[in-house]
C-alpha cells in the first residue's frame, strides 16, 4: 500500500472542507467564526451535547440496520417509511393501550420494531415475490407511510379539541421515555442504539448468517447455487433492518417529540443512507460518521443563529462530503479511471 | 432674569423633544424571530421577517436574530426549545414564534424562561389562560380582508367558479376561507346581480402551510387542477405563491384566469397582470409596539387581534392587515370593491351577518345577528354552500 493510497480516504474530507470554506469566504463570513459557531452548537454546552446524542439515536439505529441490507446487496431506500411505521406503531400503543407501568414502554418499543419490520418485509416481499426492485417499492412505501401519518393526525387520532394538523395530543407521561436532565435525550434509547449496533457488528463479523448474507450480496446467483436460500435471507435482512429503523421511529415519538407529528422522521432514513455510504459500508466507521452528521446538523443551528447565514450550510457540507467520497473515495477506482484516461489520450 | 428664563424654556423644549415621539432607542436590545418557512417566501414568513426589520428600523441599535425553516421536514434536528436556548444565550429578551405550529412548544419554553417575553402568532394560549404570564398572542384580523379578496374574485369571475388553495384545517383556516366565501357571495349578488347560490366555491386543502414534496399535496398541481376544471379565479390561503405563479403561466398561454395571493404585500409581483390584489399582514407596527413596551418595561400579557386602518388599508405604519388592489383588477370591479370596502369600514355591511349556516346545514349565526369574535375565531366547519372538506 503506497503512502498516497493510505492517506487517500482523508482527501475527499479535506476537499469538502475546502469547498465549504470557500463558500463561507464568498459569503463574506470568517470561516473560523463559522466553524467555531458550529463547534459551540454541537459541543458548547452539555445541553447541546445531549441534543447531538438524542438526534444520533434514530440515525445510528437506521444506519446499523442498513449495514445488514447493504451487505445483502439491497438498496433499502424504504428505510424512511420503516422509521415512520415504527413511530406510528409506538404511538398506537402509547395512545390506545393502557398497560402496567413496567410493561408500557417495552411494549411501545416492541411495537415500534414490529411496525418497522413489517413495512420492511413488505418491501422485501415486493422484491422476492413481485419482482419490484426494492428502491421503487421502498419509495412507494415511504409515501404510503407519510400519507398514513397524515390520515391518522387529521382523522382518528386528532386531538380532542380538533382543528390541528400538527400532530396527535401529547402522550401521557407514563408512556414517554424518561428524559435525561431536561433534554430530549433518553439514555435508555442511547443504550439500545449502541447495543443494536454491536449486535449488527457481531452478526456481520462472527456469524454464519453474516457470511451467507455476504455471499448473497456479492453474487445472488452463485449463492443460490451454493444452497443459500436467497429469498429467506433477503427478507430476514430487510425485517431486521426495518425493526431497528422502526425502533428509531419509536424513539422519535417517545422522546424527541411527545406525540406523533407530521414529518416524524423528516428524512432521517435518507440521512442514514448517506452515513453508510460515507462510511464506505465499513462497520467501525459507521457510528463515527453518524455522530459527525448529528454534530454538524446540530452545529449548523447555532451557525445560522450566530452568523445569520443560510441555514443549509450544514446540509451542504455533508452533501458535498458524500458526493466527493462516492466519486473519488475509492483509490483503486480513481487510479484505474486515471490510467484509462491517460491511455486513451496516448492511444 | 430674562436670559435665564429663555434658557430654561430652551432646555424645557429640548427635554420635551427628547421625551416626546417614539424615539425609543434599541441600543442593547436583542429579539428573536422564528419562522416556519423561508424568510424570502413572498408570503407568510417573509411578512414576519419584514415586520422584524421594521422594528430594527424604528429602534436604532436593536438586533434581530432570525431562524427560518423551523419545521420537522426541513430540519428534523432542530427544536423550538433548542433555537430559543441559543437566542436567549445571545441575549434575546423578546422572541416571536410566528406559526400556529409553534403554539404548544412556545407555551412550554416560555415557562422555562420566565424573564423573556414570548409572542406566539395566531395562537390563543394567552386568551384561554393556558400560557404563562410572559406569553402573548398576536394575530392580524384578516377576516374582512379575506372577504374583500373573495369580493374581488366574485367581481371578476366569468365562469362563476372560484377555487381556494387551503393549507391545513384548523379554526383559523376555516374562518378565513369562510370569510372569503362570504365576501364573494355578497359581491356576486350585490354588484353583479347574480344568484349567490350559483357561485361555485371549492376549497382544496394541501395539508400544510406550504408544499412539502411527498408530504402535502402539491399546490402547483392543485391550482392546475382548479384551472382545468372551470375555475377562473384562484385564491391562496397558503404561505407561498404557487397559486399566482400557475395562474400567471396559464394567462401567459392565453387563458382568462386570475389569482389572489395572500400574506405578503409584494406577492402580486409574481404575476402582476393577473393579480386582483392581495390581502396582506403588516406585522411591523404591532411588533414595534411590543418591542417598545418590553424595552420600557411596560409590557403586559395580552391577546391582540388587530384589524386594518379603515381610513387607509395600505398604510404600513398603522394598519395591522391590509388590502392592496392588483393590476389585474378591472376599473369597474375596483369601483365596486371600493364601495364594498367603504361599507365594511362604516359598519353598514358586516361580513359575518346572519343568517349563516354551517356546512352540515345547522344554523350558526341567526338572521339579524352578527357573529361575535369568539364565534368567528372558533368557527367549527366550512359554511353551507362551500365545496370541500371541513375536517
XYZ file of C-alpha atoms in Angstrom:
738
model
C 0.000 0.000 0.000
C 1.614 3.220 -1.114
C 1.621 6.267 1.114
C -0.761 8.076 -1.207
C -3.141 5.159 -1.001
C -3.032 5.203 2.768
C -3.963 8.857 3.179
C -6.342 8.837 0.225
C -9.585 8.407 2.227
C -8.848 11.666 4.026
C -8.620 13.688 0.834
C -12.344 13.951 -0.014
C -12.972 15.152 3.540
C -10.356 17.851 3.189
C -11.718 18.792 -0.232
C -15.253 19.126 1.189
C -13.919 21.321 3.974
C -12.170 23.428 1.358
C -15.364 23.827 -0.700
C -17.346 24.889 2.366
C -14.607 27.272 3.437
C -14.553 28.910 0.013
C -18.339 29.171 0.170
C -18.107 30.895 3.556
C -15.477 33.301 2.259
C -17.653 34.043 -0.768
C -20.478 34.942 1.622
C -18.168 37.276 3.468
C -18.009 35.284 6.684
C -14.927 34.326 8.594
C -14.616 30.529 8.324
C -13.026 30.452 11.764
C -16.059 32.161 13.300
C -18.388 29.892 11.369
C -16.696 26.637 12.339
C -16.361 27.970 15.869
C -20.117 28.578 15.993
C -20.737 25.060 14.676
C -18.458 23.582 17.327
C -20.213 25.613 20.017
C -23.579 24.499 18.691
C -22.644 20.844 18.859
C -20.488 20.733 22.000
C -20.637 24.201 23.591
C -22.884 23.248 26.496
C -23.983 19.980 27.970
C -27.490 20.662 26.609
C -26.071 20.824 23.082
C -24.211 17.538 23.556
C -27.410 15.840 24.753
C -29.175 17.149 21.693
C -26.481 15.739 19.408
C -26.804 12.366 21.142
C -30.600 12.466 21.050
C -30.604 13.058 17.290
C -27.900 10.428 16.883
C -30.035 7.605 18.325
C -32.509 7.093 15.449
C -29.773 7.863 12.920
C -27.454 5.218 14.347
C -30.279 2.679 14.625
C -31.220 3.177 10.983
C -27.604 3.138 9.829
C -26.962 -0.096 11.740
C -29.939 -1.686 10.019
C -28.705 -0.511 6.644
C -25.361 -2.247 7.203
C -27.309 -5.511 7.077
C -29.295 -4.748 3.952
C -26.303 -3.316 2.101
C -24.353 -6.444 2.989
C -27.100 -8.456 1.340
C -26.826 -6.250 -1.719
C -30.123 -4.451 -1.071
C -30.761 -0.729 -1.507
C -33.247 -0.310 1.298
C -34.345 3.205 0.489
C -37.654 2.351 2.134
C -35.951 2.875 5.483
C -37.611 6.280 5.806
C -41.024 4.636 5.728
C -39.856 1.968 8.157
C -38.908 4.665 10.670
C -42.325 6.270 10.219
C -44.209 2.992 10.638
C -42.235 2.339 13.820
C -43.300 5.755 15.083
C -46.917 5.035 14.212
C -46.914 1.630 15.910
C -45.341 3.058 19.073
C -47.880 5.880 19.034
C -50.720 3.413 18.742
C -49.641 1.655 21.940
C -48.969 4.966 23.690
C -52.381 6.368 22.785
C -54.626 3.354 22.865
C -53.180 0.689 25.145
C -53.033 1.069 28.905
C -50.506 -1.278 30.492
C -48.910 -1.714 33.923
C -46.009 0.676 34.488
C -43.207 -1.803 33.806
C -44.762 -3.034 30.580
C -45.907 0.146 28.883
C -42.611 1.330 27.434
C -41.215 -2.111 26.485
C -44.492 -2.763 24.691
C -44.258 0.539 22.828
C -40.698 -0.181 21.736
C -41.603 -3.726 20.693
C -44.496 -2.361 18.656
C -42.165 0.148 17.027
C -39.816 -2.659 15.982
C -42.688 -4.759 14.707
C -44.092 -1.845 12.710
C -40.784 -1.136 11.019
C -40.081 -4.823 10.415
C -43.469 -5.348 8.833
C -43.050 -2.407 6.468
C -39.569 -3.592 5.504
C -40.786 -7.139 4.968
C -43.423 -5.743 2.638
C -40.728 -4.105 0.516
C -38.834 -7.390 0.671
C -41.854 -9.398 -0.438
C -42.476 -6.981 -3.279
C -38.955 -7.776 -4.412
C -38.866 -11.523 -3.904
C -42.437 -12.301 -4.944
C -43.408 -9.374 -7.111
C -40.116 -8.662 -8.797
C -40.382 -4.990 -7.804
C -36.945 -3.532 -7.192
C -36.547 -2.513 -3.547
C -35.774 1.083 -4.497
C -39.120 1.587 -6.203
C -41.085 -0.481 -3.740
C -39.376 1.357 -0.894
C -40.127 4.795 -2.285
C -43.785 3.904 -2.746
C -43.985 2.534 0.788
C -42.335 5.707 2.121
C -45.064 7.799 0.571
C -47.738 5.477 1.884
C -46.314 5.771 5.400
C -46.416 9.568 5.164
C -49.984 9.506 3.880
C -50.937 7.143 6.685
C -49.438 9.535 9.264
C -51.386 12.429 7.779
C -54.580 10.405 7.806
C -54.128 9.457 11.466
C -53.284 13.003 12.576
C -56.141 14.571 10.671
C -58.577 11.737 11.358
C -58.894 9.143 14.090
C -56.003 10.407 16.233
C -56.869 14.079 16.018
C -56.600 15.808 19.414
C -59.976 16.199 21.138
C -60.012 19.967 20.627
C -59.635 19.166 16.931
C -58.689 21.570 14.231
C -54.959 20.999 14.090
C -52.853 19.124 11.620
C -49.691 19.340 13.637
C -49.856 16.070 15.480
C -51.735 13.928 17.938
C -52.251 15.030 21.507
C -49.187 14.528 23.725
C -48.951 11.018 25.169
C -49.350 10.550 28.904
C -46.192 10.925 30.971
C -46.247 7.195 31.782
C -45.993 6.404 28.069
C -42.954 8.590 27.391
C -39.307 7.592 27.706
C -37.648 9.148 30.756
C -35.542 12.096 29.623
C -32.059 12.954 30.779
C -31.593 16.335 32.502
C -34.350 18.284 30.737
C -33.010 17.351 27.312
C -34.635 15.349 24.531
C -32.205 12.517 25.211
C -33.391 9.202 26.565
C -30.438 7.290 27.974
C -32.311 4.040 27.523
C -32.636 4.718 23.812
C -28.930 5.517 23.551
C -28.065 2.231 25.236
C -30.419 0.390 22.888
C -28.847 2.046 19.863
C -25.346 1.080 20.964
C -26.488 -2.485 21.662
C -28.188 -2.633 18.272
C -25.023 -1.550 16.529
C -22.956 -4.052 18.496
C -25.436 -6.778 17.614
C -25.237 -5.960 13.933
C -21.453 -5.915 14.108
C -21.466 -9.328 15.757
C -23.876 -10.754 13.202
C -21.825 -9.490 10.297
C -18.406 -10.471 11.523
C -18.956 -13.505 13.654
C -21.932 -15.463 12.430
C -22.644 -17.933 9.750
C -25.679 -15.872 8.799
C -23.481 -12.851 8.164
C -21.360 -14.922 5.847
C -24.356 -16.080 3.873
C -25.586 -12.506 3.635
C -22.234 -11.511 2.246
C -22.328 -14.277 -0.305
C -25.765 -13.103 -1.354
C -24.681 -9.526 -1.604
C -21.739 -10.334 -3.784
C -23.437 -12.722 -6.103
C -27.013 -13.772 -5.516
C -26.948 -16.375 -8.282
C -23.915 -18.275 -7.136
C -25.121 -18.049 -3.565
C -28.303 -19.745 -4.728
C -26.317 -22.440 -6.465
C -24.348 -22.965 -3.267
C -27.601 -23.595 -1.459
C -28.119 -20.268 0.269
C -31.837 -19.629 0.101
C -31.764 -16.094 -1.133
C -35.405 -15.147 -0.524
C -35.364 -16.063 3.129
C -32.083 -14.302 3.816
C -33.165 -11.172 1.983
C -36.457 -10.987 3.828
C -34.753 -11.551 7.145
C -32.178 -8.842 6.454
C -34.933 -6.438 5.460
C -37.048 -7.242 8.506
C -34.130 -6.838 10.901
C -33.191 -3.525 9.334
C -36.838 -2.419 9.497
C -37.033 -3.388 13.160
C -34.047 -1.194 14.018
C -35.342 1.693 11.906
C -38.777 1.309 13.492
C -37.208 1.439 16.938
C -35.648 4.730 15.873
C -39.076 5.987 14.867
C -40.425 4.940 18.250
C -37.667 6.913 19.963
C -38.617 9.978 17.881
C -42.214 9.982 19.136
C -41.470 8.835 22.685
C -38.604 11.200 23.489
C -37.661 13.731 20.774
C -41.343 14.654 20.438
C -44.110 13.648 22.800
C -46.668 12.770 20.149
C -46.989 11.593 16.577
C -46.266 14.555 14.319
C -46.272 15.283 10.650
C -42.846 14.516 9.164
C -41.953 12.489 12.219
C -38.742 11.354 10.587
C -38.086 14.281 8.291
C -35.526 12.387 6.224
C -33.511 10.608 8.929
C -33.727 7.458 6.805
C -32.145 9.196 3.839
C -29.513 10.680 6.142
C -28.733 7.185 7.393
C -28.211 6.042 3.796
C -25.724 8.879 3.385
C -23.993 7.895 6.612
C -23.440 4.327 5.478
C -22.318 5.399 2.002
C -19.881 7.873 3.507
C -18.571 5.220 5.855
C -17.976 3.070 2.794
C -20.117 0.290 4.371
C -17.390 -0.155 6.978
C -18.604 -1.223 10.399
C -16.257 0.765 12.582
C -16.692 3.985 10.646
C -20.496 3.960 10.651
C -21.148 5.179 14.216
C -18.406 7.786 13.860
C -19.915 9.186 10.682
C -23.399 9.134 12.202
C -22.090 11.089 15.173
C -20.335 13.505 12.813
C -23.594 14.087 10.888
C -25.551 14.725 14.049
C -22.901 17.140 15.303
C -22.741 19.041 12.007
C -26.524 19.346 11.729
C -26.922 20.452 15.340
C -23.982 22.788 14.979
C -25.485 24.406 11.917
C -28.464 25.549 14.018
C -26.111 27.692 16.080
C -24.186 28.627 12.954
C -27.339 30.109 11.460
C -28.278 31.912 14.668
C -24.833 33.409 15.174
C -23.903 34.325 11.626
C -27.377 34.637 10.057
C -26.071 32.735 7.047
C -28.260 30.449 5.041
C -29.197 27.526 7.223
C -28.491 24.891 4.599
C -24.741 25.212 5.138
C -24.605 22.091 7.309
C -26.525 20.159 4.654
C -24.162 21.477 2.003
C -21.101 20.371 3.953
C -22.401 16.832 4.462
C -23.783 16.647 0.920
C -20.520 17.722 -0.714
C -18.641 15.327 1.511
C -20.747 12.325 0.492
C -20.561 13.290 -3.160
C -16.786 13.641 -3.123
C -16.301 10.401 -1.236
C -18.536 8.491 -3.638
C -16.784 9.980 -6.645
C -13.191 9.894 -5.506
C -13.061 7.970 -2.230
C -12.023 4.662 -3.726
C -8.352 4.994 -4.536
C -8.156 1.933 -6.740
C -11.070 3.062 -8.858
C -9.758 6.583 -9.218
C -6.380 5.238 -10.289
C -7.983 2.928 -12.827
C -10.025 5.788 -14.284
C -6.941 7.988 -14.370
C -4.923 5.358 -16.214
C -7.715 4.639 -18.649
C -7.982 8.298 -19.393
C -4.270 8.654 -19.944
C -4.001 5.591 -22.127
C -6.908 6.754 -24.279
C -5.186 10.095 -24.647
C -1.961 8.390 -25.606
C -3.637 5.910 -27.831
C -33.511 87.119 34.615
C -34.858 87.396 31.154
C -31.942 85.433 29.777
C -32.312 82.757 32.401
C -35.987 82.333 31.615
C -35.172 81.926 27.948
C -32.510 79.395 28.755
C -34.954 77.500 30.931
C -37.546 77.489 28.175
C -34.999 76.263 25.661
C -33.935 73.480 27.998
C -37.520 72.500 28.655
C -38.205 72.399 24.930
C -35.172 70.198 24.383
C -36.250 67.897 27.160
C -39.754 67.630 25.757
C -38.412 66.920 22.315
C -36.235 64.185 23.722
C -39.082 62.546 25.588
C -41.846 63.057 23.084
C -42.429 60.985 19.980
C -41.360 57.413 19.548
C -37.677 57.989 19.880
C -37.074 54.870 21.955
C -33.606 53.511 21.457
C -32.975 49.892 20.603
C -29.391 50.050 21.821
C -28.554 46.783 23.533
C -31.950 45.263 22.726
C -31.969 41.854 21.036
C -35.017 39.948 19.878
C -35.527 36.609 18.163
C -37.687 35.868 15.130
C -38.552 32.219 14.494
C -40.098 31.408 11.113
C -41.719 28.178 9.947
C -40.831 28.765 6.278
C -38.057 30.536 4.396
C -37.598 34.235 5.088
C -37.893 35.086 1.398
C -41.073 33.146 0.542
C -43.036 36.166 -0.745
C -45.656 35.011 1.742
C -46.324 34.405 5.416
C -42.768 34.062 6.669
C -41.380 36.998 4.707
C -44.152 39.225 6.090
C -42.948 38.391 9.619
C -39.315 38.830 8.669
C -40.075 42.309 7.325
C -42.105 43.063 10.448
C -38.915 42.371 12.367
C -36.940 44.612 10.025
C -39.471 47.370 10.699
C -38.691 47.059 14.420
C -34.951 47.332 13.738
C -35.506 50.434 11.575
C -37.547 52.183 14.236
C -35.441 51.166 17.218
C -31.942 52.105 16.144
C -29.380 49.734 17.566
C -31.792 46.867 18.055
C -30.619 43.479 16.856
C -32.775 40.762 15.330
C -31.768 37.091 15.316
C -33.645 35.135 12.682
C -34.137 31.381 12.431
C -36.143 30.231 9.439
C -37.444 26.899 8.140
C -38.071 25.530 11.619
C -40.217 22.535 10.785
C -39.531 18.830 11.154
C -39.490 18.182 7.419
C -36.789 20.750 6.662
C -34.830 20.463 9.897
C -35.505 17.214 11.737
C -32.553 18.013 14.009
C -33.930 21.346 15.269
C -36.461 22.000 18.025
C -38.075 25.248 19.076
C -36.579 24.825 22.517
C -33.048 24.419 21.162
C -33.394 27.517 18.995
C -34.801 29.531 21.907
C -31.956 28.335 24.182
C -29.448 29.776 21.737
C -31.374 33.024 21.226
C -31.586 33.586 24.980
C -27.875 32.800 25.280
C -27.277 35.537 22.720
C -29.217 37.987 24.866
C -32.706 37.972 23.351
C -35.325 39.341 25.754
C -38.230 39.062 23.319
C -38.927 36.161 20.969
C -41.564 35.938 18.260
C -42.667 32.413 17.326
C -44.552 33.056 14.145
C -46.592 29.955 13.484
C -49.548 28.012 14.696
C -47.148 25.037 14.604
C -45.163 26.545 17.489
C -48.086 27.147 19.841
C -47.639 24.233 22.278
C -43.846 24.373 22.270
C -43.870 28.141 22.871
C -46.014 27.682 25.957
C -43.610 25.047 27.282
C -40.460 27.037 26.606
C -41.993 30.281 27.940
C -42.331 28.560 31.304
C -38.628 27.695 31.124
C -37.601 31.341 30.576
C -39.972 33.467 32.700
C -37.845 36.600 32.185
C -38.101 36.512 28.413
C -41.230 37.754 26.653
C -42.687 35.350 24.092
C -45.154 36.322 21.402
C -46.816 33.440 19.595
C -48.538 34.422 16.393
C -52.055 33.138 15.748
C -52.318 31.149 18.989
C -54.795 31.628 21.820
C -52.950 30.433 24.949
C -52.901 33.976 26.376
C -56.664 34.135 25.859
C -57.505 30.748 27.334
C -55.058 31.089 30.233
C -53.056 28.006 29.208
C -49.916 30.118 28.712
C -47.664 31.521 31.457
C -47.657 35.261 32.244
C -44.757 36.026 29.889
C -46.613 34.817 26.792
C -48.727 36.969 24.485
C -50.555 36.248 21.274
C -50.772 38.481 18.237
C -52.803 37.869 15.115
C -53.905 40.117 12.310
C -57.686 40.415 11.973
C -57.623 39.192 8.417
C -61.273 38.158 8.102
C -62.547 41.349 6.433
C -59.545 41.477 4.118
C -60.286 37.901 3.070
C -63.861 38.964 2.405
C -62.506 41.766 0.212
C -60.366 39.160 -1.578
C -63.439 36.988 -2.134
C -65.334 40.027 -3.370
C -62.611 40.880 -5.902
C -62.726 37.296 -7.138
C -66.528 37.275 -7.456
C -66.453 40.618 -9.288
C -64.012 39.182 -11.816
C -65.014 35.569 -12.462
C -66.518 34.738 -15.832
C -67.231 31.092 -15.146
C -68.744 31.630 -11.713
C -66.262 29.166 -10.227
C -63.737 30.141 -7.576
C -61.000 27.868 -6.200
C -59.350 28.279 -2.814
C -55.955 26.644 -2.194
C -56.118 25.998 1.546
C -53.302 24.916 3.879
C -54.478 22.584 6.643
C -57.748 22.558 8.505
C -57.992 24.449 11.772
C -60.121 27.230 13.235
C -58.000 29.926 11.625
C -58.068 28.494 8.139
C -61.762 27.617 8.364
C -62.751 31.155 9.353
C -60.514 32.810 6.757
C -61.734 30.584 3.952
C -65.333 31.132 5.055
C -64.764 34.908 5.173
C -63.558 34.860 1.577
C -66.677 32.930 0.638
C -68.999 35.359 2.438
C -67.371 38.340 0.697
C -67.647 36.588 -2.647
C -71.345 35.793 -2.179
C -72.139 39.328 -1.102
C -70.479 40.936 -4.096
C -71.720 38.377 -6.618
C -75.260 39.267 -5.579
C -74.939 42.976 -4.807
C -72.783 44.188 -7.671
C -73.311 41.607 -10.378
C -76.967 40.904 -9.715
C -76.393 37.140 -9.794
C -77.858 34.494 -7.537
C -75.121 33.817 -4.940
C -76.191 30.168 -4.757
C -74.939 29.781 -8.328
C -71.418 30.763 -7.290
C -69.221 27.684 -7.024
C -66.618 27.990 -4.284
C -64.316 24.999 -3.829
C -61.629 24.552 -1.197
C -58.739 22.147 -1.647
C -56.536 21.648 1.424
C -52.935 20.758 0.638
C -52.186 19.511 4.169
C -49.651 22.045 5.452
C -48.804 25.753 5.301
C -46.546 25.209 2.330
C -45.571 22.475 -0.071
C -43.502 19.640 1.350
C -42.779 17.238 -1.501
C -44.114 13.802 -0.703
C -45.974 15.020 2.363
C -48.529 17.577 1.198
C -50.495 17.768 -1.999
C -48.571 19.873 -4.455
C -50.199 23.352 -4.597
C -48.999 23.696 -8.187
C -50.997 20.617 -9.122
C -53.965 21.707 -7.037
C -54.070 25.057 -8.834
C -53.614 23.439 -12.229
C -56.450 21.096 -11.434
C -58.687 24.022 -10.472
C -57.942 25.857 -13.703
C -58.514 22.683 -15.745
C -61.964 22.195 -14.261
C -63.548 25.565 -14.936
C -62.245 27.692 -12.078
C -61.000 31.019 -13.411
C -60.030 32.798 -10.182
C -57.815 31.046 -7.609
C -57.409 32.407 -4.116
C -54.463 31.357 -1.992
C -54.655 30.575 1.689
C -51.196 29.044 1.976
C -47.888 30.629 2.938
C -46.337 30.524 -0.513
C -47.129 31.755 -4.009
C -47.842 28.701 -6.193
C -51.428 29.762 -6.991
C -50.485 33.089 -8.565
C -47.438 31.539 -10.260
C -49.513 28.902 -12.018
C -52.290 31.342 -12.919
C -49.664 33.705 -14.334
C -48.271 30.953 -16.558
C -51.735 29.995 -17.757
C -52.605 33.613 -18.503
C -49.373 33.976 -20.460
C -50.535 30.995 -22.511
C -53.751 32.841 -23.311
C -56.201 31.641 -20.652
C -58.559 34.107 -18.973
C -57.608 33.372 -15.378
C -56.776 35.458 -12.335
C -55.330 34.981 -8.880
C -55.487 36.480 -5.409
C -52.322 35.673 -3.415
C -52.067 36.093 0.329
C -49.947 37.166 3.296
C -47.293 39.386 1.781
C -47.613 42.922 0.429
C -45.382 42.208 -2.548
C -46.992 38.905 -3.543
C -48.658 40.391 -6.660
C -45.190 40.921 -8.151
C -45.049 37.251 -9.122
C -47.637 37.814 -11.883
C -48.927 41.387 -11.671
C -51.083 41.386 -14.797
C -53.470 38.736 -13.464
C -53.272 39.682 -9.781
C -56.566 41.066 -8.483
C -54.979 42.247 -5.278
C -53.557 40.851 -2.081
C -54.828 40.675 1.491
C -51.628 41.114 3.462
C -50.311 41.067 7.012
C -48.314 44.075 8.141
C -46.720 42.939 11.377
C -44.343 45.885 11.768
C -46.500 48.265 13.859
C -47.682 45.571 16.284
C -44.175 44.151 16.667
C -42.777 47.616 17.256
C -45.375 48.269 19.963
C -44.474 45.017 21.728
C -40.722 45.667 21.435
C -41.069 49.233 22.723
C -43.136 48.036 25.667
C -40.512 45.397 26.510
C -37.681 47.946 26.346
C -39.576 50.394 28.531
C -40.543 47.729 30.999
C -44.239 48.290 30.398
C -45.107 45.076 28.652
C -48.020 43.068 29.963
C -49.708 39.925 28.747
C -52.283 40.360 26.023
C -54.103 38.638 23.199
C -54.120 41.036 20.270
C -56.325 40.610 17.220
C -55.760 43.881 15.446
C -57.621 44.925 12.339
C -56.956 47.294 9.488
C -56.777 51.057 9.474
C -60.023 51.547 7.576
C -59.010 55.051 6.509
C -56.039 53.663 4.621
C -55.805 49.906 4.189
C -52.254 50.140 2.892
C -50.773 52.489 5.497
C -47.805 50.469 6.648
C -47.355 52.448 9.838
C -50.793 51.786 11.235
C -52.691 49.005 9.502
C -52.083 45.548 11.015
C -53.657 43.930 7.998
C -54.488 45.419 4.653
C -55.597 45.032 1.080
C -53.792 46.259 -1.987
C -55.529 46.308 -5.378
C -53.632 44.413 -8.060
C -53.076 45.475 -11.669
C -55.352 42.666 -12.831
C -58.462 44.203 -11.277
C -60.667 45.956 -13.840
C -61.717 49.552 -13.277
C -65.343 48.632 -12.853
C -64.500 45.907 -10.363
C -62.194 48.292 -8.500
C -65.029 50.820 -8.147
C -67.396 48.169 -6.775
C -64.697 46.840 -4.491
C -64.061 50.345 -3.136
C -67.773 50.639 -2.411
C -67.752 47.303 -0.545
C -64.695 48.353 1.462
C -66.285 51.674 2.417
C -69.420 49.878 3.598
C -67.366 47.452 5.684
C -65.479 50.422 7.119
C -68.646 52.303 8.055
C -70.227 49.198 9.516
C -73.114 49.365 7.049
C -72.202 45.868 5.874
C -70.807 43.149 8.135
C -69.043 40.110 6.721
C -70.421 37.804 9.385
C -74.062 38.954 9.300
C -76.583 36.145 9.788
C -78.239 34.018 8.720
C -75.159 31.863 8.330
C -75.375 28.064 8.287
C -72.562 25.622 8.746
C -71.663 23.143 6.031
C -73.719 20.420 7.723
C -76.770 22.647 7.425
C -77.040 23.584 11.090
C -77.632 27.229 11.926
C -74.559 29.052 13.278
C -75.470 32.715 13.287
C -79.135 33.633 13.373
C -80.795 36.051 10.970
C -80.370 39.591 12.236
C -77.350 38.734 14.392
C -73.676 39.358 13.637
C -71.022 36.803 14.590
C -69.134 37.581 17.787
C -65.333 37.469 17.936
C -65.492 34.085 19.663
C -67.924 32.661 17.129
C -65.739 33.800 14.271
C -62.418 32.756 15.871
C -63.659 29.265 16.714
C -65.612 28.557 13.524
C -66.051 24.764 13.609
C -66.737 23.982 9.935
C -66.923 25.474 6.479
C -70.237 27.096 5.574
C -73.242 25.839 3.736
C -72.711 26.193 0.012
C -68.930 25.751 0.103
C -67.409 22.670 -1.543
C -64.577 20.903 0.225
C -63.918 19.004 3.429
C -64.400 20.557 6.874
C -62.207 18.025 8.617
